[in-house]
Amino acid sequence: MLTFIVLLALVAVALAAVSDRLIPSASTFNALTEDYTHGFLTDNLWLDTPLLQAFKKRMKWIEGRSEQPLIRYKKPATGGWYGRGEVVPDSVLQQLSDDIATRCKYELKRWRIPIVLDAWDTDAQGSRAIIKLFNEYVTSGVETAREDFAYDLFNGDPDTDPDMITGLNISLDDTETIGNLDPTESGFEFWRPHYMEGTSTFAAPVAPSLENHRLMIRKIKNTVRRKPQVIVVAEDLWDVLAAQVDVNDNAVSRRKTDDLFDWGFIDLSISGVPVLEDLNMLGEAWVPGQNTRAAAKGYQSFFINFDEMYLSANQKRSFKWDPAGWRRPTNMDGQLNYFYIWAQMVQKNRRAQGRIWNQDLDLDYDSWKSGTVTRPEAA
C-alpha cells in the first residue's frame, strides 16, 4: 500500500510539470521506471526458468565489450628423476620459452526490446489507470524478453546471425569454433566437450539410458576432477529417464545442498547431478538410415559445469533501460523506451562439459547398450 501511495505521488508530481494534466509526459514514465520496474524487470526476467536462474547466479559482470580469459593449451616438458649434482639438460631448459597458454576472446552481443506506450491508451487517463496500463505493457515486455533470451540461450548461432549470442547448441558442439579457437586445428584438440553419438556411421542410435548418462558423468569427473553441475534434457527424454529411476534411489540422491534442489525445480537426479527439463532443449525423433550426426537427429542431453561456462554481461548496459529514458519520437504517437541485454556465453574449459547426441526414445529396450564417450585430449 505504501509503495502504491508513493507511486501515485510520483505520478502527480510528474503530471504537474505539464500544462495539460491529462497528457502524461516522459517524466511520468521515467519516474515509474526508476521507482517501480527496475527490480521487477531484472528479477522477473529469470522467473520460473531454472536454467536461466542458475546462469544468473553465476553471471560474471564486466565493464568492457569483451572478455578474454586465459587458458592453458599446452603442457610443459615432462619432468624426470635426477641425481645429486646433476645439471639440468638443455632440452628441459628450452621448454621455459614455450607458450603454454593463450587467450580466448568473447565479444558481447547486444539485444534490446522496444516498449511502446500508445498515446491512445496513455493520454486522457487518470493516474491509477496509467500505473496499471504501464505495468501491463512492461509485464508483457518482460515475458517476451524471457522467452526470447531463453530460446537464444539454446539456439543462438553467430553463423546465422553474427549479432547473436552463442547458444548452448554451438557451445557444446565439438566441431565448432568458440572464443576464436578452432578445436579441429592441430594442437587444439582439447578445446572440445566430451561427447557420445550414434555408432556404425550413425546407423545405430544412442540408448536413452541412465547407464549412458552415468557413464558421461564419470568420464567428465575423471577428466576434470569434478562432476557437471546439471544435466539438461527435453521433456520427453526426462520422462524416459525418470521411469528408470527407483524411487528410493532418487530420494537418497536428492539429500544434498544444491541451488536447483533448494529452489524446488528438481525431481530427478543421476549420480547426484540434477536433471532439468527445458522447453527449449533440443530433441527430435531419431531418423534411421542417415550417415551424419545432424541428419540422424535424435534427442540430446547437455552436461553443464557452470564454473567453466557462464554468462558474461556488461554491468552498465545489461538488464537495464535505455539511459536516455522515455521519449516521444516525432514519428510516433506514443512513448518509447528500450530494455537492453549485453551478454555472451563464455567458456574457459570445454573439457568440463558434455553432450549426448542421437538418442532414440523409441529404441527397443532389448537393443539398449552402453555407448562410448569420446574424451577430448590435451595437447
mmCIF file of C-alpha atoms in Angstrom:
data_model
loop_
_atom_site.group_PDB
_atom_site.id
_atom_site.type_symbol
_atom_site.label_atom_id
_atom_site.label_comp_id
_atom_site.label_asym_id
_atom_site.label_seq_id
_atom_site.Cartn_x
_atom_site.Cartn_y
_atom_site.Cartn_z
ATOM 1 C CA MET A 1 0.000 0.000 0.000
ATOM 2 C CA LEU A 2 2.802 2.400 0.905
ATOM 3 C CA THR A 3 4.537 1.682 -2.400
ATOM 4 C CA PHE A 4 1.330 2.373 -4.304
ATOM 5 C CA ILE A 5 0.863 5.706 -2.476
ATOM 6 C CA VAL A 6 4.418 6.703 -3.308
ATOM 7 C CA LEU A 7 3.818 5.818 -6.954
ATOM 8 C CA LEU A 8 0.711 7.976 -7.056
ATOM 9 C CA ALA A 9 2.698 10.852 -5.593
ATOM 10 C CA LEU A 10 5.419 10.404 -8.203
ATOM 11 C CA VAL A 11 2.889 10.416 -10.998
ATOM 12 C CA ALA A 12 1.184 13.504 -9.564
ATOM 13 C CA VAL A 13 4.482 15.394 -9.435
ATOM 14 C CA ALA A 14 5.320 14.386 -12.993
ATOM 15 C CA LEU A 15 1.891 15.373 -14.270
ATOM 16 C CA ALA A 16 2.203 18.760 -12.633
ATOM 17 C CA ALA A 17 5.152 19.534 -14.911
ATOM 18 C CA VAL A 18 2.907 19.835 -17.980
ATOM 19 C CA SER A 19 0.083 22.218 -18.774
ATOM 20 C CA ASP A 20 -2.446 19.514 -19.571
ATOM 21 C CA ARG A 21 -2.651 17.257 -16.528
ATOM 22 C CA LEU A 22 -4.304 14.500 -18.603
ATOM 23 C CA ILE A 23 -1.385 14.180 -21.056
ATOM 24 C CA PRO A 24 1.454 12.362 -19.231
ATOM 25 C CA SER A 25 4.981 13.434 -20.128
ATOM 26 C CA ALA A 26 8.121 11.329 -20.398
ATOM 27 C CA SER A 27 8.993 12.280 -16.813
ATOM 28 C CA THR A 28 5.896 10.405 -15.650
ATOM 29 C CA PHE A 29 7.114 7.147 -17.136
ATOM 30 C CA ASN A 30 10.720 7.789 -16.142
ATOM 31 C CA ALA A 31 9.556 8.080 -12.543
ATOM 32 C CA LEU A 32 7.657 4.809 -12.799
ATOM 33 C CA THR A 33 10.619 3.127 -14.476
ATOM 34 C CA GLU A 34 13.073 4.234 -11.807
ATOM 35 C CA ASP A 35 10.969 3.521 -8.749
ATOM 36 C CA TYR A 36 8.770 0.642 -9.801
ATOM 37 C CA THR A 37 10.023 -1.503 -12.635
ATOM 38 C CA HIS A 38 13.828 -1.740 -12.380
ATOM 39 C CA GLY A 39 13.873 -4.579 -9.861
ATOM 40 C CA PHE A 40 10.699 -6.023 -11.336
ATOM 41 C CA LEU A 41 12.258 -6.294 -14.779
ATOM 42 C CA THR A 42 15.562 -7.723 -13.646
ATOM 43 C CA ASP A 43 14.099 -10.284 -11.253
ATOM 44 C CA ASN A 44 11.178 -11.451 -13.371
ATOM 45 C CA LEU A 45 13.267 -11.939 -16.498
ATOM 46 C CA TRP A 46 14.624 -15.126 -14.897
ATOM 47 C CA LEU A 47 11.439 -16.210 -13.118
ATOM 48 C CA ASP A 48 10.429 -19.902 -13.277
ATOM 49 C CA THR A 49 13.267 -20.723 -15.671
ATOM 50 C CA PRO A 50 15.694 -22.779 -13.571
ATOM 51 C CA LEU A 51 18.497 -22.881 -16.116
ATOM 52 C CA LEU A 52 18.349 -19.108 -16.531
ATOM 53 C CA GLN A 53 18.356 -18.712 -12.748
ATOM 54 C CA ALA A 54 21.427 -20.915 -12.484
ATOM 55 C CA PHE A 55 23.222 -18.811 -15.104
ATOM 56 C CA LYS A 56 22.065 -15.605 -13.391
ATOM 57 C CA LYS A 57 23.555 -16.590 -10.046
ATOM 58 C CA ARG A 58 26.937 -17.307 -11.645
ATOM 59 C CA MET A 59 26.920 -14.414 -14.107
ATOM 60 C CA LYS A 60 30.194 -12.502 -14.445
ATOM 61 C CA TRP A 61 29.835 -8.747 -14.704
ATOM 62 C CA ILE A 62 32.402 -6.894 -16.779
ATOM 63 C CA GLU A 63 32.957 -3.245 -17.705
ATOM 64 C CA GLY A 64 34.061 -3.568 -21.323
ATOM 65 C CA ARG A 65 32.660 -5.048 -24.513
ATOM 66 C CA SER A 66 34.507 -8.361 -24.471
ATOM 67 C CA GLU A 67 36.077 -10.922 -22.158
ATOM 68 C CA GLN A 68 39.418 -12.604 -22.842
ATOM 69 C CA PRO A 69 40.055 -15.424 -20.366
ATOM 70 C CA LEU A 70 43.470 -17.072 -20.286
ATOM 71 C CA ILE A 71 43.502 -20.825 -20.912
ATOM 72 C CA ARG A 72 46.272 -23.413 -20.907
ATOM 73 C CA TYR A 73 46.566 -25.232 -24.200
ATOM 74 C CA LYS A 74 49.961 -26.894 -23.825
ATOM 75 C CA LYS A 75 51.812 -28.750 -21.109
ATOM 76 C CA PRO A 76 55.447 -28.105 -20.193
ATOM 77 C CA ALA A 77 58.099 -30.744 -20.808
ATOM 78 C CA THR A 78 57.811 -33.939 -18.824
ATOM 79 C CA GLY A 79 59.856 -33.905 -15.618
ATOM 80 C CA GLY A 80 62.259 -36.642 -14.643
ATOM 81 C CA TRP A 81 64.238 -38.153 -11.772
ATOM 82 C CA TYR A 82 67.698 -36.714 -11.197
ATOM 83 C CA GLY A 83 70.799 -37.448 -9.168
ATOM 84 C CA ARG A 84 72.856 -35.328 -6.818
ATOM 85 C CA GLY A 85 74.744 -32.581 -8.622
ATOM 86 C CA GLU A 86 73.157 -33.429 -11.985
ATOM 87 C CA VAL A 87 72.922 -30.478 -14.400
ATOM 88 C CA VAL A 88 69.529 -29.712 -15.901
ATOM 89 C CA PRO A 89 69.728 -30.669 -19.610
ATOM 90 C CA ASP A 90 69.171 -28.102 -22.351
ATOM 91 C CA SER A 91 66.115 -29.996 -23.570
ATOM 92 C CA VAL A 92 64.324 -29.119 -20.321
ATOM 93 C CA LEU A 93 65.552 -25.545 -20.105
ATOM 94 C CA GLN A 94 64.355 -24.931 -23.644
ATOM 95 C CA GLN A 95 60.785 -25.540 -22.551
ATOM 96 C CA LEU A 96 60.825 -22.374 -20.454
ATOM 97 C CA SER A 97 60.421 -20.269 -23.585
ATOM 98 C CA ASP A 98 57.448 -22.199 -24.955
ATOM 99 C CA ASP A 99 53.958 -20.732 -24.682
ATOM 100 C CA ILE A 100 51.719 -22.908 -22.540
ATOM 101 C CA ALA A 101 48.707 -20.553 -22.512
ATOM 102 C CA THR A 102 46.636 -18.499 -24.888
ATOM 103 C CA ARG A 103 43.619 -16.245 -24.677
ATOM 104 C CA CYS A 104 40.087 -16.755 -25.928
ATOM 105 C CA LYS A 105 38.090 -13.734 -26.972
ATOM 106 C CA TYR A 106 34.363 -13.386 -26.480
ATOM 107 C CA GLU A 107 32.656 -10.303 -27.861
ATOM 108 C CA LEU A 108 29.494 -9.290 -26.008
ATOM 109 C CA LYS A 109 26.367 -9.339 -28.150
ATOM 110 C CA ARG A 110 23.684 -6.683 -27.832
ATOM 111 C CA TRP A 111 19.964 -7.376 -27.537
ATOM 112 C CA ARG A 112 17.104 -4.989 -26.897
ATOM 113 C CA ILE A 113 13.340 -4.944 -26.860
ATOM 114 C CA PRO A 114 11.284 -1.810 -27.503
ATOM 115 C CA ILE A 115 8.496 -0.965 -25.061
ATOM 116 C CA VAL A 116 5.974 1.316 -26.741
ATOM 117 C CA LEU A 117 3.130 3.017 -24.867
ATOM 118 C CA ASP A 118 0.492 4.069 -27.390
ATOM 119 C CA ALA A 119 -0.823 7.574 -26.808
ATOM 120 C CA TRP A 120 -4.347 6.307 -27.485
ATOM 121 C CA ASP A 121 -4.018 4.314 -24.272
ATOM 122 C CA THR A 122 -1.948 6.626 -22.075
ATOM 123 C CA ASP A 123 -3.389 10.063 -22.865
ATOM 124 C CA ALA A 124 -6.532 11.234 -21.065
ATOM 125 C CA GLN A 125 -6.117 8.582 -18.359
ATOM 126 C CA GLY A 126 -6.247 9.015 -14.624
ATOM 127 C CA SER A 127 -3.092 8.414 -12.573
ATOM 128 C CA ARG A 128 -4.195 4.988 -11.332
ATOM 129 C CA ALA A 129 -5.105 3.853 -14.822
ATOM 130 C CA ILE A 130 -1.694 4.948 -16.100
ATOM 131 C CA ILE A 131 0.074 2.888 -13.438
ATOM 132 C CA LYS A 132 -1.965 -0.209 -14.283
ATOM 133 C CA LEU A 133 -1.513 0.305 -18.015
ATOM 134 C CA PHE A 134 2.209 0.863 -17.625
ATOM 135 C CA ASN A 135 2.513 -2.316 -15.580
ATOM 136 C CA GLU A 136 0.711 -4.365 -18.235
ATOM 137 C CA TYR A 137 2.953 -3.092 -21.026
ATOM 138 C CA VAL A 138 6.113 -3.752 -19.027
ATOM 139 C CA THR A 139 4.947 -7.200 -17.880
ATOM 140 C CA SER A 140 4.304 -8.168 -21.489
ATOM 141 C CA GLY A 141 7.766 -6.920 -22.442
ATOM 142 C CA VAL A 142 9.375 -8.939 -19.659
ATOM 143 C CA GLU A 143 7.624 -12.108 -20.786
ATOM 144 C CA THR A 144 8.805 -11.560 -24.345
ATOM 145 C CA ALA A 145 12.356 -10.898 -23.155
ATOM 146 C CA ARG A 146 12.348 -14.076 -21.060
ATOM 147 C CA GLU A 147 11.067 -16.244 -23.904
ATOM 148 C CA ASP A 148 13.453 -14.768 -26.469
ATOM 149 C CA PHE A 149 16.505 -14.913 -24.231
ATOM 150 C CA ALA A 150 15.731 -18.437 -23.024
ATOM 151 C CA TYR A 151 15.348 -19.616 -26.624
ATOM 152 C CA ASP A 152 18.560 -17.932 -27.787
ATOM 153 C CA LEU A 153 20.412 -19.360 -24.798
ATOM 154 C CA PHE A 154 19.981 -22.743 -26.500
ATOM 155 C CA ASN A 155 19.781 -21.855 -30.175
ATOM 156 C CA GLY A 156 21.845 -18.700 -30.674
ATOM 157 C CA ASP A 157 24.026 -19.212 -33.767
ATOM 158 C CA PRO A 158 26.514 -16.492 -34.830
ATOM 159 C CA ASP A 159 26.902 -18.262 -38.184
ATOM 160 C CA THR A 160 23.256 -17.481 -38.903
ATOM 161 C CA ASP A 161 23.314 -14.021 -37.330
ATOM 162 C CA PRO A 162 26.713 -12.553 -36.357
ATOM 163 C CA ASP A 163 24.975 -10.225 -33.876
ATOM 164 C CA MET A 164 23.519 -13.152 -31.910
ATOM 165 C CA ILE A 165 24.755 -14.688 -28.673
ATOM 166 C CA THR A 166 26.483 -18.081 -28.910
ATOM 167 C CA GLY A 167 23.922 -20.577 -27.598
ATOM 168 C CA LEU A 168 24.451 -23.906 -25.866
ATOM 169 C CA ASN A 169 23.879 -25.821 -29.092
ATOM 170 C CA ILE A 170 27.022 -24.252 -30.581
ATOM 171 C CA SER A 171 28.967 -24.008 -27.319
ATOM 172 C CA LEU A 172 28.636 -27.756 -26.690
ATOM 173 C CA ASP A 173 29.407 -28.843 -30.264
ATOM 174 C CA ASP A 174 32.859 -30.461 -30.505
ATOM 175 C CA THR A 175 33.316 -29.202 -34.089
ATOM 176 C CA GLU A 176 32.506 -25.523 -33.504
ATOM 177 C CA THR A 177 34.961 -22.652 -33.037
ATOM 178 C CA ILE A 178 34.426 -20.929 -29.688
ATOM 179 C CA GLY A 179 36.329 -17.915 -28.397
ATOM 180 C CA ASN A 180 38.276 -17.739 -31.681
ATOM 181 C CA LEU A 181 39.791 -21.199 -31.014
ATOM 182 C CA ASP A 182 39.101 -23.974 -33.520
ATOM 183 C CA PRO A 183 39.037 -27.481 -31.966
ATOM 184 C CA THR A 184 39.661 -29.073 -35.361
ATOM 185 C CA GLU A 185 43.086 -27.443 -35.649
ATOM 186 C CA SER A 186 46.198 -29.386 -34.635
ATOM 187 C CA GLY A 187 47.162 -28.595 -31.068
ATOM 188 C CA PHE A 188 43.677 -27.552 -30.003
ATOM 189 C CA GLU A 189 42.044 -30.971 -29.814
ATOM 190 C CA PHE A 190 41.495 -30.394 -26.107
ATOM 191 C CA TRP A 191 39.109 -27.499 -26.876
ATOM 192 C CA ARG A 192 36.102 -29.801 -27.069
ATOM 193 C CA PRO A 193 33.415 -31.126 -24.746
ATOM 194 C CA HIS A 194 33.050 -34.837 -24.031
ATOM 195 C CA TYR A 195 30.517 -36.394 -26.362
ATOM 196 C CA MET A 196 28.627 -39.585 -27.156
ATOM 197 C CA GLU A 197 26.952 -40.115 -30.526
ATOM 198 C CA GLY A 198 25.379 -42.695 -32.822
ATOM 199 C CA THR A 199 27.608 -45.573 -33.912
ATOM 200 C CA SER A 200 28.268 -47.539 -37.108
ATOM 201 C CA THR A 201 28.392 -44.325 -39.143
ATOM 202 C CA PHE A 202 25.218 -43.218 -37.369
ATOM 203 C CA ALA A 203 23.252 -46.292 -38.376
ATOM 204 C CA ALA A 204 22.746 -47.132 -34.686
ATOM 205 C CA PRO A 205 21.284 -44.627 -32.212
ATOM 206 C CA VAL A 206 22.288 -43.993 -28.604
ATOM 207 C CA ALA A 207 20.114 -45.611 -25.950
ATOM 208 C CA PRO A 208 18.381 -43.065 -23.663
ATOM 209 C CA SER A 209 19.569 -44.929 -20.582
ATOM 210 C CA LEU A 210 20.642 -43.985 -17.093
ATOM 211 C CA GLU A 211 23.751 -46.060 -17.754
ATOM 212 C CA ASN A 212 24.864 -43.803 -20.599
ATOM 213 C CA HIS A 213 24.239 -40.670 -18.542
ATOM 214 C CA ARG A 214 26.152 -42.103 -15.589
ATOM 215 C CA LEU A 215 28.987 -43.024 -17.938
ATOM 216 C CA MET A 216 29.200 -39.449 -19.234
ATOM 217 C CA ILE A 217 29.236 -38.057 -15.691
ATOM 218 C CA ARG A 218 32.021 -40.463 -14.700
ATOM 219 C CA LYS A 219 34.154 -39.638 -17.738
ATOM 220 C CA ILE A 220 33.847 -35.891 -17.176
ATOM 221 C CA LYS A 221 34.639 -36.302 -13.492
ATOM 222 C CA ASN A 222 37.739 -38.368 -14.214
ATOM 223 C CA THR A 223 38.961 -35.836 -16.797
ATOM 224 C CA VAL A 224 38.484 -32.565 -14.883
ATOM 225 C CA ARG A 225 38.181 -33.949 -11.331
ATOM 226 C CA ARG A 226 34.617 -32.776 -10.785
ATOM 227 C CA LYS A 227 31.120 -33.668 -11.899
ATOM 228 C CA PRO A 228 28.929 -31.493 -14.102
ATOM 229 C CA GLN A 229 26.511 -29.414 -12.062
ATOM 230 C CA VAL A 230 23.375 -30.049 -14.097
ATOM 231 C CA ILE A 231 22.022 -32.182 -16.952
ATOM 232 C CA VAL A 232 19.536 -30.519 -19.305
ATOM 233 C CA VAL A 233 17.093 -32.578 -21.398
ATOM 234 C CA ALA A 234 13.806 -32.171 -23.255
ATOM 235 C CA GLU A 235 10.550 -33.128 -21.567
ATOM 236 C CA ASP A 236 10.096 -36.441 -23.393
ATOM 237 C CA LEU A 237 13.631 -37.594 -22.585
ATOM 238 C CA TRP A 238 13.163 -36.558 -18.946
ATOM 239 C CA ASP A 239 10.136 -38.872 -18.749
ATOM 240 C CA VAL A 240 12.124 -41.794 -20.183
ATOM 241 C CA LEU A 241 14.959 -41.254 -17.700
ATOM 242 C CA ALA A 242 12.638 -40.781 -14.721
ATOM 243 C CA ALA A 243 10.877 -44.057 -15.498
ATOM 244 C CA GLN A 244 14.177 -45.894 -14.988
ATOM 245 C CA VAL A 245 14.940 -44.467 -11.546
ATOM 246 C CA ASP A 246 13.987 -46.296 -8.423
ATOM 247 C CA VAL A 247 12.003 -44.007 -6.105
ATOM 248 C CA ASN A 248 14.217 -44.724 -3.088
ATOM 249 C CA ASP A 249 17.434 -44.179 -5.051
ATOM 250 C CA ASN A 250 16.180 -40.820 -6.289
ATOM 251 C CA ALA A 251 15.163 -39.744 -2.779
ATOM 252 C CA VAL A 252 18.635 -40.541 -1.440
ATOM 253 C CA SER A 253 20.385 -38.673 -4.249
ATOM 254 C CA ARG A 254 18.336 -35.557 -3.509
ATOM 255 C CA ARG A 255 19.602 -35.301 0.066
ATOM 256 C CA LYS A 256 22.193 -32.695 -0.776
ATOM 257 C CA THR A 257 22.640 -28.930 -0.780
ATOM 258 C CA ASP A 258 22.201 -27.539 -4.265
ATOM 259 C CA ASP A 259 20.518 -24.400 -5.570
ATOM 260 C CA LEU A 260 18.402 -26.264 -8.084
ATOM 261 C CA PHE A 261 17.225 -28.714 -5.434
ATOM 262 C CA ASP A 262 16.564 -25.943 -2.928
ATOM 263 C CA TRP A 263 14.592 -23.900 -5.461
ATOM 264 C CA GLY A 264 12.215 -26.837 -5.876
ATOM 265 C CA PHE A 265 12.802 -27.383 -9.585
ATOM 266 C CA ILE A 266 14.364 -30.841 -9.382
ATOM 267 C CA ASP A 267 12.520 -34.140 -9.107
ATOM 268 C CA LEU A 268 15.218 -36.263 -10.752
ATOM 269 C CA SER A 269 18.953 -36.685 -10.383
ATOM 270 C CA ILE A 270 21.541 -39.070 -11.805
ATOM 271 C CA SER A 271 24.627 -39.887 -9.736
ATOM 272 C CA GLY A 272 23.808 -36.832 -7.637
ATOM 273 C CA VAL A 273 23.613 -34.499 -10.648
ATOM 274 C CA PRO A 274 20.220 -32.751 -11.019
ATOM 275 C CA VAL A 275 18.343 -33.270 -14.287
ATOM 276 C CA LEU A 276 16.433 -30.279 -15.659
ATOM 277 C CA GLU A 277 13.769 -30.386 -18.334
ATOM 278 C CA ASP A 278 13.517 -27.319 -20.528
ATOM 279 C CA LEU A 279 11.071 -26.415 -23.287
ATOM 280 C CA ASN A 280 13.883 -25.045 -25.444
ATOM 281 C CA MET A 281 16.099 -28.124 -25.153
ATOM 282 C CA LEU A 282 16.934 -29.839 -28.435
ATOM 283 C CA GLY A 283 15.127 -33.083 -29.155
ATOM 284 C CA GLU A 284 13.747 -34.699 -32.294
ATOM 285 C CA ALA A 285 12.742 -38.178 -33.372
ATOM 286 C CA TRP A 286 15.626 -40.415 -34.459
ATOM 287 C CA VAL A 287 15.900 -40.724 -38.250
ATOM 288 C CA PRO A 288 17.273 -44.118 -39.355
ATOM 289 C CA GLY A 289 19.373 -44.699 -42.454
ATOM 290 C CA GLN A 290 21.400 -41.484 -42.186
ATOM 291 C CA ASN A 291 25.178 -41.092 -42.306
ATOM 292 C CA THR A 292 25.732 -37.842 -40.422
ATOM 293 C CA ARG A 293 25.112 -36.879 -36.838
ATOM 294 C CA ALA A 294 22.950 -33.912 -37.783
ATOM 295 C CA ALA A 295 20.793 -35.859 -40.244
ATOM 296 C CA ALA A 296 20.252 -38.723 -37.771
ATOM 297 C CA LYS A 297 18.848 -36.208 -35.247
ATOM 298 C CA GLY A 298 17.501 -37.781 -32.043
ATOM 299 C CA TYR A 299 17.240 -36.385 -28.520
ATOM 300 C CA GLN A 300 20.167 -34.780 -26.734
ATOM 301 C CA SER A 301 21.489 -34.253 -23.220
ATOM 302 C CA PHE A 302 23.672 -31.335 -22.101
ATOM 303 C CA PHE A 303 26.067 -31.760 -19.166
ATOM 304 C CA ILE A 304 26.970 -28.302 -17.844
ATOM 305 C CA ASN A 305 29.664 -27.114 -15.465
ATOM 306 C CA PHE A 306 28.875 -23.503 -14.552
ATOM 307 C CA ASP A 307 32.361 -22.870 -13.156
ATOM 308 C CA GLU A 308 33.792 -23.203 -16.659
ATOM 309 C CA MET A 309 30.856 -21.944 -18.747
ATOM 310 C CA TYR A 310 28.898 -18.856 -17.750
ATOM 311 C CA LEU A 311 27.199 -15.706 -18.987
ATOM 312 C CA SER A 312 29.349 -12.594 -19.110
ATOM 313 C CA ALA A 313 27.449 -9.290 -19.152
ATOM 314 C CA ASN A 314 28.226 -5.583 -19.214
ATOM 315 C CA GLN A 315 27.252 -4.235 -15.811
ATOM 316 C CA LYS A 316 26.238 -0.787 -17.085
ATOM 317 C CA ARG A 317 24.072 -1.814 -20.050
ATOM 318 C CA SER A 318 22.713 -5.257 -19.243
ATOM 319 C CA PHE A 319 19.178 -5.816 -17.943
ATOM 320 C CA LYS A 320 18.602 -2.077 -17.837
ATOM 321 C CA TRP A 321 16.562 0.599 -19.539
ATOM 322 C CA ASP A 322 17.950 2.959 -22.154
ATOM 323 C CA PRO A 323 19.922 5.735 -20.373
ATOM 324 C CA ALA A 324 18.036 8.305 -22.479
ATOM 325 C CA GLY A 325 14.796 7.324 -20.747
ATOM 326 C CA TRP A 326 11.319 7.538 -22.211
ATOM 327 C CA ARG A 327 10.726 9.862 -25.143
ATOM 328 C CA ARG A 328 8.009 10.740 -27.628
ATOM 329 C CA PRO A 329 9.564 10.459 -31.119
ATOM 330 C CA THR A 330 8.391 12.848 -33.805
ATOM 331 C CA ASN A 331 7.210 9.948 -35.981
ATOM 332 C CA MET A 332 5.379 8.100 -33.197
ATOM 333 C CA ASP A 333 2.249 8.979 -31.284
ATOM 334 C CA GLY A 334 3.356 7.452 -28.010
ATOM 335 C CA GLN A 335 6.182 6.913 -25.539
ATOM 336 C CA LEU A 336 9.202 4.726 -26.371
ATOM 337 C CA ASN A 337 11.931 3.076 -24.305
ATOM 338 C CA TYR A 338 14.260 0.104 -24.725
ATOM 339 C CA PHE A 339 15.320 -2.672 -22.373
ATOM 340 C CA TYR A 340 18.876 -3.894 -23.026
ATOM 341 C CA ILE A 341 20.960 -7.017 -22.562
ATOM 342 C CA TRP A 342 24.664 -7.008 -23.487
ATOM 343 C CA ALA A 343 25.938 -10.527 -22.855
ATOM 344 C CA GLN A 344 27.797 -13.547 -24.207
ATOM 345 C CA MET A 345 28.315 -17.202 -23.340
ATOM 346 C CA VAL A 346 31.908 -17.703 -22.157
ATOM 347 C CA GLN A 347 33.891 -20.920 -21.736
ATOM 348 C CA LYS A 348 37.252 -21.371 -20.079
ATOM 349 C CA ASN A 349 37.459 -25.165 -20.194
ATOM 350 C CA ARG A 350 35.284 -27.007 -22.702
ATOM 351 C CA ARG A 351 36.511 -30.358 -21.382
ATOM 352 C CA ALA A 352 34.367 -29.788 -18.287
ATOM 353 C CA GLN A 353 31.191 -30.011 -20.399
ATOM 354 C CA GLY A 354 29.497 -32.957 -22.112
ATOM 355 C CA ARG A 355 26.844 -33.856 -24.643
ATOM 356 C CA ILE A 356 24.960 -36.978 -25.698
ATOM 357 C CA TRP A 357 23.643 -36.910 -29.266
ATOM 358 C CA ASN A 358 21.319 -39.129 -31.314
ATOM 359 C CA GLN A 359 19.213 -40.721 -28.566
ATOM 360 C CA ASP A 360 16.262 -42.749 -29.829
ATOM 361 C CA LEU A 361 13.375 -42.709 -27.360
ATOM 362 C CA ASP A 362 11.595 -45.470 -29.282
ATOM 363 C CA LEU A 363 14.559 -47.828 -29.300
ATOM 364 C CA ASP A 364 13.561 -51.325 -28.212
ATOM 365 C CA TYR A 365 14.795 -51.996 -24.698
ATOM 366 C CA ASP A 366 16.485 -55.227 -25.797
ATOM 367 C CA SER A 367 18.657 -53.144 -28.142
ATOM 368 C CA TRP A 368 19.913 -50.813 -25.428
ATOM 369 C CA LYS A 369 23.645 -50.956 -24.850
ATOM 370 C CA SER A 370 26.358 -48.827 -23.352
ATOM 371 C CA GLY A 371 27.626 -46.004 -25.544
ATOM 372 C CA THR A 372 31.170 -44.727 -25.981
ATOM 373 C CA VAL A 373 32.300 -41.358 -24.624
ATOM 374 C CA THR A 374 34.879 -39.520 -26.722
ATOM 375 C CA ARG A 375 37.199 -37.717 -24.353
ATOM 376 C CA PRO A 376 38.986 -34.534 -25.511
ATOM 377 C CA GLU A 377 42.734 -34.913 -25.212
ATOM 378 C CA ALA A 378 45.029 -32.051 -24.187
ATOM 379 C CA ALA A 379 47.921 -31.186 -26.451
#
